[in-house]
Amino acid sequence: MEIQWYPGHMAKAKRMMQEDVRLVDLVIEILDARLPLSSRNPDIDELGKNKQRLIILNKADLADEAVTAGWKKWFEANGCFAVTADARVRGNVRNSYQVIEKICREKTERDRKRGILNRPVRAMVAGIPNVGKSTWINSYVGRASAKTGNKPGVTKGKQWIRLGNNLELLDTPGILWPKFQDPEAGLKLALVGTINDDILEEQTLAVQLLRFLNRNYPGRVEERYGVGAGKTSAAANPEENDEHYRGEYQLLNEVAVSRGALKKGGEGDLSRAASLLLDDFRSGRLGRISLEKAPGSSE
Ligand code: G4P
């Protein structure tokens, strides 16, 4: 799903979210576990204030487990409930059931003390495109009831999915705009393929990824492609490499050659190599990789 975000669309998405959030007690925010801050909508704290907040660190199957554990703690320390998920696997959202049950029990208890009986907890799912909102709702609800491909600005009657006695879930997730104002976040979102960045073409992304891997996950490129052994120059000498990405381009060329992605004259086809490297990264074939760590975490 591709959404073009313009100021008008963002304002509309915000208005819809403000409308919907008024109806709910709990906001279930879906983030990409590989980049929880960068995949967070910049206005979500303001939009979700005074509501219970549950963070789903989704696509945890692709992220570094230790780093994800650091994020879970960080969100919990910041007043949110937090769970990890691979939303594609139904059994995997079970840990969310337990937390949501707990949130519901607390709310029902508070209501009871105020003399309100039998009012279910109302919840909505929200997040930027492509983080797995629809997949998570489908797995959680247990049937294909969530519609995919909703665009911001399409007005519809509100539909609720009743789950047990004490929970109602808004069936359409709130689609929020990503953090493209922050270039660092934009780069990470483009790396995982959440946003299609026209400015950053694949080769640029690929060399950035190679540099990141060299510094943070040394050995992964060699393991996968059998090239680049001992190529840690980027980490050893960051200043030189900040000016040029010569080392990374060379490495990309080696990836091309190792995969037989060659141009007519026999030299490496960097464009194809970039594509396959990004594809391998996005689908987890380079192993579990997180692009950002929780503030203050050693992991
Ligand atoms: P959205 O509603 O937030 O826009 O996201 P959606 O559920 O459509 O999911 C976007 C893509 O992310 C889908 O892949 C989906 O399968 C994948 N996905 C969702 N949750 C997870 C997860 O926990 N782990 C992994 N590895 N992937 C996840 P797609 O390629 O767009 O479609 P398809 O391959 O499912 O057909």
JSON list of C-alpha atoms in Angstrom, two decimals, residues 33-238:
[
{"chain": "A", "resi": 33, "resn": "ALA", "atom": "CA", "xyz": [10.53, -3.51, 16.48]},
{"chain": "A", "resi": 34, "resn": "ARG", "atom": "CA", "xyz": [13.58, -2.85, 14.29]},
{"chain": "A", "resi": 35, "resn": "LEU", "atom": "CA", "xyz": [13.11, 0.90, 14.65]},
{"chain": "A", "resi": 36, "resn": "PRO", "atom": "CA", "xyz": [10.55, 1.65, 17.35]},
{"chain": "A", "resi": 37, "resn": "LEU", "atom": "CA", "xyz": [11.18, 5.38, 17.60]},
{"chain": "A", "resi": 38, "resn": "SER", "atom": "CA", "xyz": [11.52, 6.08, 13.92]},
{"chain": "A", "resi": 39, "resn": "SER", "atom": "CA", "xyz": [8.35, 4.12, 13.16]},
{"chain": "A", "resi": 40, "resn": "ARG", "atom": "CA", "xyz": [6.42, 6.10, 15.74]},
{"chain": "A", "resi": 41, "resn": "ASN", "atom": "CA", "xyz": [4.12, 8.85, 14.62]},
{"chain": "A", "resi": 42, "resn": "PRO", "atom": "CA", "xyz": [5.51, 12.16, 15.87]},
{"chain": "A", "resi": 43, "resn": "ASP", "atom": "CA", "xyz": [2.16, 13.33, 17.31]},
{"chain": "A", "resi": 44, "resn": "ILE", "atom": "CA", "xyz": [1.07, 10.09, 18.94]},
{"chain": "A", "resi": 45, "resn": "ASP", "atom": "CA", "xyz": [1.78, 11.22, 22.51]},
{"chain": "A", "resi": 46, "resn": "GLU", "atom": "CA", "xyz": [-0.47, 14.21, 22.05]},
{"chain": "A", "resi": 47, "resn": "LEU", "atom": "CA", "xyz": [-3.14, 12.18, 20.20]},
{"chain": "A", "resi": 48, "resn": "GLY", "atom": "CA", "xyz": [-3.18, 9.40, 22.78]},
{"chain": "A", "resi": 49, "resn": "LYS", "atom": "CA", "xyz": [-2.88, 11.44, 25.95]},
{"chain": "A", "resi": 50, "resn": "ASN", "atom": "CA", "xyz": [-5.10, 10.40, 28.87]},
{"chain": "A", "resi": 51, "resn": "LYS", "atom": "CA", "xyz": [-5.61, 6.98, 27.30]},
{"chain": "A", "resi": 52, "resn": "GLN", "atom": "CA", "xyz": [-4.18, 3.64, 28.26]},
{"chain": "A", "resi": 53, "resn": "ARG", "atom": "CA", "xyz": [-1.37, 2.84, 25.87]},
{"chain": "A", "resi": 54, "resn": "LEU", "atom": "CA", "xyz": [-0.23, -0.54, 24.64]},
{"chain": "A", "resi": 55, "resn": "ILE", "atom": "CA", "xyz": [2.84, -0.69, 22.42]},
{"chain": "A", "resi": 56, "resn": "ILE", "atom": "CA", "xyz": [3.16, -3.69, 20.11]},
{"chain": "A", "resi": 57, "resn": "LEU", "atom": "CA", "xyz": [6.77, -4.16, 19.04]},
{"chain": "A", "resi": 58, "resn": "ASN", "atom": "CA", "xyz": [5.82, -5.93, 15.84]},
{"chain": "A", "resi": 59, "resn": "LYS", "atom": "CA", "xyz": [8.01, -7.72, 13.29]},
{"chain": "A", "resi": 60, "resn": "ALA", "atom": "CA", "xyz": [10.03, -8.83, 16.31]},
{"chain": "A", "resi": 61, "resn": "ASP", "atom": "CA", "xyz": [10.95, -11.91, 14.27]},
{"chain": "A", "resi": 62, "resn": "LEU", "atom": "CA", "xyz": [13.18, -9.65, 12.15]},
{"chain": "A", "resi": 63, "resn": "ALA", "atom": "CA", "xyz": [14.66, -7.62, 15.01]},
{"chain": "A", "resi": 64, "resn": "ASP", "atom": "CA", "xyz": [17.57, -8.31, 17.35]},
{"chain": "A", "resi": 65, "resn": "GLU", "atom": "CA", "xyz": [16.02, -10.02, 20.39]},
{"chain": "A", "resi": 66, "resn": "ALA", "atom": "CA", "xyz": [18.23, -8.38, 23.01]},
{"chain": "A", "resi": 67, "resn": "VAL", "atom": "CA", "xyz": [17.62, -4.94, 21.53]},
{"chain": "A", "resi": 68, "resn": "THR", "atom": "CA", "xyz": [13.87, -5.55, 21.45]},
{"chain": "A", "resi": 69, "resn": "ALA", "atom": "CA", "xyz": [13.95, -6.57, 25.12]},
{"chain": "A", "resi": 70, "resn": "GLY", "atom": "CA", "xyz": [15.64, -3.21, 25.82]},
{"chain": "A", "resi": 71, "resn": "TRP", "atom": "CA", "xyz": [12.85, -1.38, 24.01]},
{"chain": "A", "resi": 72, "resn": "LYS", "atom": "CA", "xyz": [10.14, -3.25, 25.89]},
{"chain": "A", "resi": 73, "resn": "LYS", "atom": "CA", "xyz": [11.67, -2.14, 29.18]},
{"chain": "A", "resi": 74, "resn": "TRP", "atom": "CA", "xyz": [12.08, 1.41, 27.91]},
{"chain": "A", "resi": 75, "resn": "PHE", "atom": "CA", "xyz": [8.43, 1.74, 26.92]},
{"chain": "A", "resi": 76, "resn": "GLU", "atom": "CA", "xyz": [7.30, 0.22, 30.21]},
{"chain": "A", "resi": 77, "resn": "ALA", "atom": "CA", "xyz": [9.50, 2.70, 32.08]},
{"chain": "A", "resi": 78, "resn": "ASN", "atom": "CA", "xyz": [7.74, 5.44, 30.10]},
{"chain": "A", "resi": 79, "resn": "GLY", "atom": "CA", "xyz": [4.23, 4.59, 31.23]},
{"chain": "A", "resi": 80, "resn": "CYS", "atom": "CA", "xyz": [3.11, 2.22, 28.46]},
{"chain": "A", "resi": 81, "resn": "PHE", "atom": "CA", "xyz": [2.33, -1.45, 28.43]},
{"chain": "A", "resi": 82, "resn": "ALA", "atom": "CA", "xyz": [4.53, -3.18, 25.86]},
{"chain": "A", "resi": 83, "resn": "VAL", "atom": "CA", "xyz": [4.63, -6.57, 24.15]},
{"chain": "A", "resi": 84, "resn": "THR", "atom": "CA", "xyz": [6.56, -8.08, 21.27]},
{"chain": "A", "resi": 85, "resn": "ALA", "atom": "CA", "xyz": [4.89, -9.78, 18.31]},
{"chain": "A", "resi": 86, "resn": "ASP", "atom": "CA", "xyz": [5.21, -11.50, 15.01]},
{"chain": "A", "resi": 87, "resn": "ALA", "atom": "CA", "xyz": [1.72, -10.57, 13.92]},
{"chain": "A", "resi": 88, "resn": "ARG", "atom": "CA", "xyz": [1.65, -13.11, 11.09]},
{"chain": "A", "resi": 89, "resn": "VAL", "atom": "CA", "xyz": [1.61, -15.97, 13.57]},
{"chain": "A", "resi": 90, "resn": "ARG", "atom": "CA", "xyz": [-1.68, -16.20, 15.39]},
{"chain": "A", "resi": 91, "resn": "GLY", "atom": "CA", "xyz": [-0.27, -17.92, 18.47]},
{"chain": "A", "resi": 92, "resn": "ASN", "atom": "CA", "xyz": [2.31, -15.19, 18.73]},
{"chain": "A", "resi": 93, "resn": "VAL", "atom": "CA", "xyz": [-0.18, -12.47, 19.66]},
{"chain": "A", "resi": 94, "resn": "ARG", "atom": "CA", "xyz": [-1.17, -14.44, 22.77]},
{"chain": "A", "resi": 95, "resn": "ASN", "atom": "CA", "xyz": [1.03, -12.32, 25.01]},
{"chain": "A", "resi": 96, "resn": "SER", "atom": "CA", "xyz": [-1.08, -9.36, 23.88]},
{"chain": "A", "resi": 97, "resn": "TYR", "atom": "CA", "xyz": [-4.24, -11.15, 25.12]},
{"chain": "A", "resi": 98, "resn": "GLN", "atom": "CA", "xyz": [-2.83, -11.34, 28.63]},
{"chain": "A", "resi": 99, "resn": "VAL", "atom": "CA", "xyz": [-1.86, -7.67, 28.76]},
{"chain": "A", "resi": 100, "resn": "ILE", "atom": "CA", "xyz": [-5.14, -6.51, 27.22]},
{"chain": "A", "resi": 101, "resn": "GLU", "atom": "CA", "xyz": [-7.03, -8.73, 29.68]},
{"chain": "A", "resi": 102, "resn": "LYS", "atom": "CA", "xyz": [-5.16, -7.02, 32.51]},
{"chain": "A", "resi": 103, "resn": "ILE", "atom": "CA", "xyz": [-5.94, -3.55, 31.14]},
{"chain": "A", "resi": 104, "resn": "CYS", "atom": "CA", "xyz": [-9.62, -4.53, 30.79]},
{"chain": "A", "resi": 105, "resn": "ARG", "atom": "CA", "xyz": [-9.79, -5.92, 34.35]},
{"chain": "A", "resi": 106, "resn": "GLU", "atom": "CA", "xyz": [-8.31, -2.72, 35.77]},
{"chain": "A", "resi": 107, "resn": "LYS", "atom": "CA", "xyz": [-10.74, -0.58, 33.81]},
{"chain": "A", "resi": 108, "resn": "THR", "atom": "CA", "xyz": [-13.76, -2.70, 34.71]},
{"chain": "A", "resi": 109, "resn": "GLU", "atom": "CA", "xyz": [-12.73, -2.50, 38.38]},
{"chain": "A", "resi": 110, "resn": "ARG", "atom": "CA", "xyz": [-12.43, 1.30, 38.24]},
{"chain": "A", "resi": 111, "resn": "ASP", "atom": "CA", "xyz": [-15.83, 1.52, 36.51]},
{"chain": "A", "resi": 112, "resn": "ARG", "atom": "CA", "xyz": [-17.40, -0.76, 39.13]},
{"chain": "A", "resi": 113, "resn": "LYS", "atom": "CA", "xyz": [-16.18, 1.49, 41.94]},
{"chain": "A", "resi": 114, "resn": "ARG", "atom": "CA", "xyz": [-17.86, 4.40, 40.17]},
{"chain": "A", "resi": 115, "resn": "GLY", "atom": "CA", "xyz": [-21.08, 2.40, 39.82]},
{"chain": "A", "resi": 116, "resn": "ILE", "atom": "CA", "xyz": [-20.68, 1.74, 36.08]},
{"chain": "A", "resi": 117, "resn": "LEU", "atom": "CA", "xyz": [-21.42, -1.86, 35.18]},
{"chain": "A", "resi": 118, "resn": "ASN", "atom": "CA", "xyz": [-21.01, -3.87, 32.00]},
{"chain": "A", "resi": 119, "resn": "ARG", "atom": "CA", "xyz": [-19.23, -1.25, 29.97]},
{"chain": "A", "resi": 120, "resn": "PRO", "atom": "CA", "xyz": [-16.69, -2.92, 27.70]},
{"chain": "A", "resi": 121, "resn": "VAL", "atom": "CA", "xyz": [-13.24, -1.51, 27.16]},
{"chain": "A", "resi": 122, "resn": "ARG", "atom": "CA", "xyz": [-13.01, 0.10, 23.77]},
{"chain": "A", "resi": 123, "resn": "ALA", "atom": "CA", "xyz": [-9.74, -0.02, 21.91]},
{"chain": "A", "resi": 124, "resn": "MET", "atom": "CA", "xyz": [-8.26, 1.09, 18.63]},
{"chain": "A", "resi": 125, "resn": "VAL", "atom": "CA", "xyz": [-5.16, 0.12, 16.73]},
{"chain": "A", "resi": 126, "resn": "ALA", "atom": "CA", "xyz": [-2.99, 2.88, 15.30]},
{"chain": "A", "resi": 127, "resn": "GLY", "atom": "CA", "xyz": [0.30, 3.23, 13.50]},
{"chain": "A", "resi": 128, "resn": "ILE", "atom": "CA", "xyz": [2.09, 4.34, 10.37]},
{"chain": "A", "resi": 129, "resn": "PRO", "atom": "CA", "xyz": [1.51, 2.37, 7.15]},
{"chain": "A", "resi": 130, "resn": "ASN", "atom": "CA", "xyz": [3.05, -1.07, 6.74]},
{"chain": "A", "resi": 131, "resn": "VAL", "atom": "CA", "xyz": [3.93, -1.79, 10.37]},
{"chain": "A", "resi": 132, "resn": "GLY", "atom": "CA", "xyz": [1.46, -4.68, 10.43]},
{"chain": "A", "resi": 133, "resn": "LYS", "atom": "CA", "xyz": [-1.75, -3.13, 11.82]},
{"chain": "A", "resi": 134, "resn": "SER", "atom": "CA", "xyz": [-4.12, -5.18, 9.69]},
{"chain": "A", "resi": 135, "resn": "THR", "atom": "CA", "xyz": [-2.09, -8.34, 10.14]},
{"chain": "A", "resi": 136, "resn": "TRP", "atom": "CA", "xyz": [-2.11, -7.88, 13.90]},
{"chain": "A", "resi": 137, "resn": "ILE", "atom": "CA", "xyz": [-5.87, -7.22, 14.02]},
{"chain": "A", "resi": 138, "resn": "ASN", "atom": "CA", "xyz": [-6.52, -10.33, 11.88]},
{"chain": "A", "resi": 139, "resn": "SER", "atom": "CA", "xyz": [-4.40, -12.51, 14.13]},
{"chain": "A", "resi": 140, "resn": "TYR", "atom": "CA", "xyz": [-5.82, -11.04, 17.31]},
{"chain": "A", "resi": 141, "resn": "VAL", "atom": "CA", "xyz": [-9.40, -11.31, 16.24]},
{"chain": "A", "resi": 142, "resn": "GLY", "atom": "CA", "xyz": [-8.82, -14.72, 14.72]},
{"chain": "A", "resi": 143, "resn": "ARG", "atom": "CA", "xyz": [-10.62, -14.20, 11.46]},
{"chain": "A", "resi": 144, "resn": "ALA", "atom": "CA", "xyz": [-10.04, -12.07, 8.39]},
{"chain": "A", "resi": 145, "resn": "SER", "atom": "CA", "xyz": [-12.21, -9.22, 9.53]},
{"chain": "A", "resi": 146, "resn": "ALA", "atom": "CA", "xyz": [-9.80, -6.32, 9.28]},
{"chain": "A", "resi": 147, "resn": "LYS", "atom": "CA", "xyz": [-9.72, -4.64, 5.96]},
{"chain": "A", "resi": 148, "resn": "THR", "atom": "CA", "xyz": [-6.37, -3.84, 4.44]},
{"chain": "A", "resi": 149, "resn": "GLY", "atom": "CA", "xyz": [-5.58, -0.97, 2.17]},
{"chain": "A", "resi": 150, "resn": "ASN", "atom": "CA", "xyz": [-7.66, 1.71, 3.84]},
{"chain": "A", "resi": 151, "resn": "LYS", "atom": "CA", "xyz": [-6.62, 5.13, 2.87]},
{"chain": "A", "resi": 152, "resn": "PRO", "atom": "CA", "xyz": [-6.70, 8.09, 5.23]},
{"chain": "A", "resi": 153, "resn": "GLY", "atom": "CA", "xyz": [-9.65, 10.29, 4.59]},
{"chain": "A", "resi": 154, "resn": "VAL", "atom": "CA", "xyz": [-12.18, 7.60, 3.71]},
{"chain": "A", "resi": 155, "resn": "THR", "atom": "CA", "xyz": [-15.10, 8.23, 6.01]},
{"chain": "A", "resi": 156, "resn": "LYS", "atom": "CA", "xyz": [-17.14, 5.24, 7.10]},
{"chain": "A", "resi": 157, "resn": "GLY", "atom": "CA", "xyz": [-19.54, 4.34, 9.86]},
{"chain": "A", "resi": 158, "resn": "LYS", "atom": "CA", "xyz": [-17.63, 3.06, 12.85]},
{"chain": "A", "resi": 159, "resn": "GLN", "atom": "CA", "xyz": [-17.56, -0.71, 13.06]},
{"chain": "A", "resi": 160, "resn": "TRP", "atom": "CA", "xyz": [-16.60, -2.47, 16.24]},
{"chain": "A", "resi": 161, "resn": "ILE", "atom": "CA", "xyz": [-15.42, -6.00, 16.66]},
{"chain": "A", "resi": 162, "resn": "ARG", "atom": "CA", "xyz": [-16.71, -7.45, 19.90]},
{"chain": "A", "resi": 163, "resn": "LEU", "atom": "CA", "xyz": [-14.14, -9.65, 21.62]},
{"chain": "A", "resi": 164, "resn": "GLY", "atom": "CA", "xyz": [-15.46, -11.48, 24.63]},
{"chain": "A", "resi": 165, "resn": "ASN", "atom": "CA", "xyz": [-17.48, -9.68, 27.28]},
{"chain": "A", "resi": 166, "resn": "ASN", "atom": "CA", "xyz": [-15.20, -6.84, 28.01]},
{"chain": "A", "resi": 167, "resn": "LEU", "atom": "CA", "xyz": [-13.45, -5.66, 24.86]},
{"chain": "A", "resi": 168, "resn": "GLU", "atom": "CA", "xyz": [-14.53, -3.92, 21.70]},
{"chain": "A", "resi": 169, "resn": "LEU", "atom": "CA", "xyz": [-12.03, -3.14, 18.99]},
{"chain": "A", "resi": 170, "resn": "LEU", "atom": "CA", "xyz": [-12.52, -0.52, 16.30]},
{"chain": "A", "resi": 171, "resn": "ASP", "atom": "CA", "xyz": [-12.23, -2.58, 13.13]},
{"chain": "A", "resi": 172, "resn": "THR", "atom": "CA", "xyz": [-10.33, -0.03, 11.07]},
{"chain": "A", "resi": 173, "resn": "PRO", "atom": "CA", "xyz": [-6.91, 1.01, 12.32]},
{"chain": "A", "resi": 174, "resn": "GLY", "atom": "CA", "xyz": [-5.90, 4.63, 12.58]},
{"chain": "A", "resi": 175, "resn": "ILE", "atom": "CA", "xyz": [-3.34, 5.26, 9.85]},
{"chain": "A", "resi": 176, "resn": "LEU", "atom": "CA", "xyz": [-0.83, 7.86, 10.88]},
{"chain": "A", "resi": 177, "resn": "TRP", "atom": "CA", "xyz": [1.95, 9.60, 8.98]},
{"chain": "A", "resi": 178, "resn": "PRO", "atom": "CA", "xyz": [5.57, 8.62, 9.54]},
{"chain": "A", "resi": 179, "resn": "LYS", "atom": "CA", "xyz": [8.41, 10.81, 10.79]},
{"chain": "A", "resi": 180, "resn": "PHE", "atom": "CA", "xyz": [9.75, 12.07, 7.52]},
{"chain": "A", "resi": 181, "resn": "GLN", "atom": "CA", "xyz": [10.78, 15.43, 8.92]},
{"chain": "A", "resi": 182, "resn": "ASP", "atom": "CA", "xyz": [13.71, 13.71, 10.60]},
{"chain": "A", "resi": 183, "resn": "PRO", "atom": "CA", "xyz": [16.20, 12.59, 7.88]},
{"chain": "A", "resi": 184, "resn": "GLU", "atom": "CA", "xyz": [17.72, 9.88, 10.09]},
{"chain": "A", "resi": 185, "resn": "ALA", "atom": "CA", "xyz": [14.28, 8.34, 10.69]},
{"chain": "A", "resi": 186, "resn": "GLY", "atom": "CA", "xyz": [13.47, 8.73, 6.97]},
{"chain": "A", "resi": 187, "resn": "LEU", "atom": "CA", "xyz": [16.59, 6.75, 6.07]},
{"chain": "A", "resi": 188, "resn": "LYS", "atom": "CA", "xyz": [15.74, 3.93, 8.49]},
{"chain": "A", "resi": 189, "resn": "LEU", "atom": "CA", "xyz": [12.12, 3.79, 7.31]},
{"chain": "A", "resi": 190, "resn": "ALA", "atom": "CA", "xyz": [13.35, 3.60, 3.72]},
{"chain": "A", "resi": 191, "resn": "LEU", "atom": "CA", "xyz": [15.81, 0.83, 4.66]},
{"chain": "A", "resi": 192, "resn": "VAL", "atom": "CA", "xyz": [13.07, -1.40, 6.05]},
{"chain": "A", "resi": 193, "resn": "GLY", "atom": "CA", "xyz": [10.87, -0.49, 3.08]},
{"chain": "A", "resi": 194, "resn": "THR", "atom": "CA", "xyz": [8.15, 1.22, 5.10]},
{"chain": "A", "resi": 195, "resn": "ILE", "atom": "CA", "xyz": [8.38, 4.35, 3.05]},
{"chain": "A", "resi": 196, "resn": "ASN", "atom": "CA", "xyz": [9.31, 4.53, -0.56]},
{"chain": "A", "resi": 197, "resn": "ASP", "atom": "CA", "xyz": [11.80, 7.31, -0.58]},
{"chain": "A", "resi": 198, "resn": "ASP", "atom": "CA", "xyz": [12.14, 8.74, -4.05]},
{"chain": "A", "resi": 199, "resn": "ILE", "atom": "CA", "xyz": [15.10, 10.80, -2.98]},
{"chain": "A", "resi": 200, "resn": "LEU", "atom": "CA", "xyz": [17.12, 7.91, -1.59]},
{"chain": "A", "resi": 201, "resn": "GLU", "atom": "CA", "xyz": [17.66, 5.45, -4.39]},
{"chain": "A", "resi": 202, "resn": "GLU", "atom": "CA", "xyz": [18.55, 1.84, -3.72]},
{"chain": "A", "resi": 203, "resn": "GLN", "atom": "CA", "xyz": [22.31, 2.12, -4.14]},
{"chain": "A", "resi": 204, "resn": "THR", "atom": "CA", "xyz": [22.46, 4.94, -1.63]},
{"chain": "A", "resi": 205, "resn": "LEU", "atom": "CA", "xyz": [20.39, 2.89, 0.78]},
{"chain": "A", "resi": 206, "resn": "ALA", "atom": "CA", "xyz": [22.53, -0.19, 0.20]},
{"chain": "A", "resi": 207, "resn": "VAL", "atom": "CA", "xyz": [25.83, 1.53, 0.98]},
{"chain": "A", "resi": 208, "resn": "GLN", "atom": "CA", "xyz": [24.30, 3.06, 4.11]},
{"chain": "A", "resi": 209, "resn": "LEU", "atom": "CA", "xyz": [23.13, -0.39, 5.13]},
{"chain": "A", "resi": 210, "resn": "LEU", "atom": "CA", "xyz": [26.58, -1.87, 4.50]},
{"chain": "A", "resi": 211, "resn": "ARG", "atom": "CA", "xyz": [28.15, 0.78, 6.69]},
{"chain": "A", "resi": 212, "resn": "PHE", "atom": "CA", "xyz": [25.62, 0.17, 9.44]},
{"chain": "A", "resi": 213, "resn": "LEU", "atom": "CA", "xyz": [26.20, -3.59, 9.26]},
{"chain": "A", "resi": 214, "resn": "ASN", "atom": "CA", "xyz": [29.98, -3.19, 9.33]},
{"chain": "A", "resi": 215, "resn": "ARG", "atom": "CA", "xyz": [29.72, -1.14, 12.49]},
{"chain": "A", "resi": 216, "resn": "ASN", "atom": "CA", "xyz": [26.96, -2.95, 14.30]},
{"chain": "A", "resi": 217, "resn": "TYR", "atom": "CA", "xyz": [26.72, -6.48, 12.95]},
{"chain": "A", "resi": 218, "resn": "PRO", "atom": "CA", "xyz": [30.20, -7.29, 11.61]},
{"chain": "A", "resi": 219, "resn": "GLY", "atom": "CA", "xyz": [30.43, -10.63, 9.85]},
{"chain": "A", "resi": 220, "resn": "ARG", "atom": "CA", "xyz": [26.82, -10.73, 8.59]},
{"chain": "A", "resi": 221, "resn": "VAL", "atom": "CA", "xyz": [27.70, -9.72, 5.02]},
{"chain": "A", "resi": 222, "resn": "GLU", "atom": "CA", "xyz": [30.54, -12.21, 4.90]},
{"chain": "A", "resi": 223, "resn": "GLU", "atom": "CA", "xyz": [28.30, -14.97, 6.27]},
{"chain": "A", "resi": 224, "resn": "ARG", "atom": "CA", "xyz": [25.72, -14.39, 3.59]},
{"chain": "A", "resi": 225, "resn": "TYR", "atom": "CA", "xyz": [27.80, -13.58, 0.52]},
{"chain": "A", "resi": 226, "resn": "GLY", "atom": "CA", "xyz": [31.27, -14.86, 1.38]},
{"chain": "A", "resi": 227, "resn": "VAL", "atom": "CA", "xyz": [32.80, -11.44, 0.69]},
{"chain": "A", "resi": 228, "resn": "GLY", "atom": "CA", "xyz": [34.20, -8.55, 2.69]},
{"chain": "A", "resi": 229, "resn": "ALA", "atom": "CA", "xyz": [36.21, -10.60, 5.20]},
{"chain": "A", "resi": 230, "resn": "GLY", "atom": "CA", "xyz": [38.03, -8.28, 7.56]},
{"chain": "A", "resi": 231, "resn": "LYS", "atom": "CA", "xyz": [36.53, -5.19, 5.89]},
{"chain": "A", "resi": 232, "resn": "THR", "atom": "CA", "xyz": [36.07, -3.12, 8.98]},
{"chain": "A", "resi": 233, "resn": "SER", "atom": "CA", "xyz": [37.69, 0.02, 7.62]},
{"chain": "A", "resi": 234, "resn": "ALA", "atom": "CA", "xyz": [34.44, 1.95, 7.97]},
{"chain": "A", "resi": 235, "resn": "ALA", "atom": "CA", "xyz": [34.40, 1.28, 11.69]},
{"chain": "A", "resi": 236, "resn": "ALA", "atom": "CA", "xyz": [38.13, 1.74, 12.10]},
{"chain": "A", "resi": 237, "resn": "ASN", "atom": "CA", "xyz": [38.34, 4.99, 10.22]},
{"chain": "A", "resi": 238, "resn": "PRO", "atom": "CA", "xyz": [34.98, 6.69, 10.24]}
]
